[in-house]
Structure formats: structure tokens, C-alpha cells
């Protein structure tokens, strides 16, 4: 490894280290906020259920639903937060590994004769390459996941309808597009 290569690696590691530290903090803070929001919602619902029971009243169904703790959440990790937690763990690991590699580079640079260390150069190249790939992939995956979540939120009201309802809606829309006239809606099914 040469002094120039060590300087280049140090620059890249410090840049990735800065981004990784910010990402780790941001993701872990987000996870903490979401866990606290869930805990607050559950605690409030559990309070209302307990109060209803104490008062001899039937608890509201919404409160019973919100007060429920699935097994995954009892261990502190809701399934819906798994992606944020995983990204945080990956960035934390990346920051730690890059920090350790930077210390090795500094030790090499500070040695009296700093001999050529092909293993250090190769390991540094490998780690920096992985860190750059993680940086790029994480951004793309996060954007895709966020878009998917937004789409699911937008289309959530449509999930209450059956496939037959959606088929009728498409027929009515298609008829309107072809004729330009608002069609008469089909008669609702008769109840027996």
C-alpha cells in the first residue's frame, strides 16, 4: 500500500463514515420514535380497557385491538419496523468495521518504515467497495419501500371492496370512456 492509496482510502472511509453515522443515528431515532408511538398507543388503549373493566363496562373493540401485543412485539421488535431496524444494524456494523479499518490504516501510516502491506490494501479496497455499494443500494431500496408504503396507504380504502365490486367498477368506467355518457349503475344485489 502506498501513501497516496492510504490517503485516498482515508478520504473515502471518512466520507462513508460520516454518511453511515448520520444514517445510523437517523434510522435508530426513527425506530425509537415508532416504538414509542406504538407503546403510547397501546398503553392508552390498555388504560381505557382497564378503566372500562373497573367501571363494569364492555371495552370498545378498537381499544381491545390496540391493546393486543403480538408475540413479535413482546420481544421489542414489531414486524413492521424490521426494515428500519435491519438498515440501522447494517449501518452500525458498517461504521464499526470502517472505523476499525481506518485505525489499521493509521497504524500502518504511523509505522517507522511502513512497508507495503498488500493485505491491508486489499482488505481496505474490499470494505470500501462494500460500503459504497451499501450506500447506493440502501438509498434505492428505501425510496422503493417508501413509494410502496405510500401506494398502499393511498389504495387502502379500495381494499374493503370485493373483486366483483372492482369488476363492476371497471365495467362502468370502461362504458363511460367508450360512450362519454355516465352509465346507469347496476342494481345492488337483492337481499334474501
JSON list of N, CA, C and O in Angstrom, two decimals, residues 17 28 48 114 117 124 136:
[
{"chain": "A", "resi": 17, "resn": "UNK", "atom": "N", "xyz": [-18.02, 7.04, 6.44]},
{"chain": "A", "resi": 17, "resn": "UNK", "atom": "CA", "xyz": [-18.20, 7.01, 7.89]},
{"chain": "A", "resi": 17, "resn": "UNK", "atom": "C", "xyz": [-19.17, 8.12, 8.32]},
{"chain": "A", "resi": 17, "resn": "UNK", "atom": "O", "xyz": [-20.06, 7.89, 9.14]},
{"chain": "A", "resi": 28, "resn": "UNK", "atom": "N", "xyz": [-32.01, 4.72, 13.76]},
{"chain": "A", "resi": 28, "resn": "UNK", "atom": "CA", "xyz": [-32.26, 4.28, 15.13]},
{"chain": "A", "resi": 28, "resn": "UNK", "atom": "C", "xyz": [-33.23, 5.24, 15.84]},
{"chain": "A", "resi": 28, "resn": "UNK", "atom": "O", "xyz": [-34.06, 4.83, 16.63]},
{"chain": "A", "resi": 48, "resn": "UNK", "atom": "N", "xyz": [-57.66, 2.41, 28.83]},
{"chain": "A", "resi": 48, "resn": "UNK", "atom": "CA", "xyz": [-59.10, 2.50, 28.60]},
{"chain": "A", "resi": 48, "resn": "UNK", "atom": "C", "xyz": [-59.80, 1.16, 28.84]},
{"chain": "A", "resi": 48, "resn": "UNK", "atom": "O", "xyz": [-60.90, 1.11, 29.40]},
{"chain": "A", "resi": 114, "resn": "UNK", "atom": "N", "xyz": [6.77, 1.98, 7.33]},
{"chain": "A", "resi": 114, "resn": "UNK", "atom": "CA", "xyz": [5.55, 1.42, 6.76]},
{"chain": "A", "resi": 114, "resn": "UNK", "atom": "C", "xyz": [5.77, 0.65, 5.45]},
{"chain": "A", "resi": 114, "resn": "UNK", "atom": "O", "xyz": [5.72, 1.20, 4.37]},
{"chain": "A", "resi": 117, "resn": "UNK", "atom": "N", "xyz": [1.91, -3.21, 2.40]},
{"chain": "A", "resi": 117, "resn": "UNK", "atom": "CA", "xyz": [1.04, -4.19, 3.03]},
{"chain": "A", "resi": 117, "resn": "UNK", "atom": "C", "xyz": [-0.11, -4.49, 2.08]},
{"chain": "A", "resi": 117, "resn": "UNK", "atom": "O", "xyz": [-1.15, -3.82, 2.10]},
{"chain": "A", "resi": 124, "resn": "UNK", "atom": "N", "xyz": [-8.87, -3.13, 2.63]},
{"chain": "A", "resi": 124, "resn": "UNK", "atom": "CA", "xyz": [-9.45, -1.78, 2.63]},
{"chain": "A", "resi": 124, "resn": "UNK", "atom": "C", "xyz": [-10.28, -1.56, 1.37]},
{"chain": "A", "resi": 124, "resn": "UNK", "atom": "O", "xyz": [-11.38, -1.00, 1.42]},
{"chain": "A", "resi": 136, "resn": "UNK", "atom": "N", "xyz": [-25.31, 3.03, -1.93]},
{"chain": "A", "resi": 136, "resn": "UNK", "atom": "CA", "xyz": [-26.15, 3.17, -3.11]},
{"chain": "A", "resi": 136, "resn": "UNK", "atom": "C", "xyz": [-27.42, 2.33, -3.03]},
{"chain": "A", "resi": 136, "resn": "UNK", "atom": "O", "xyz": [-28.52, 2.81, -3.30]}
]
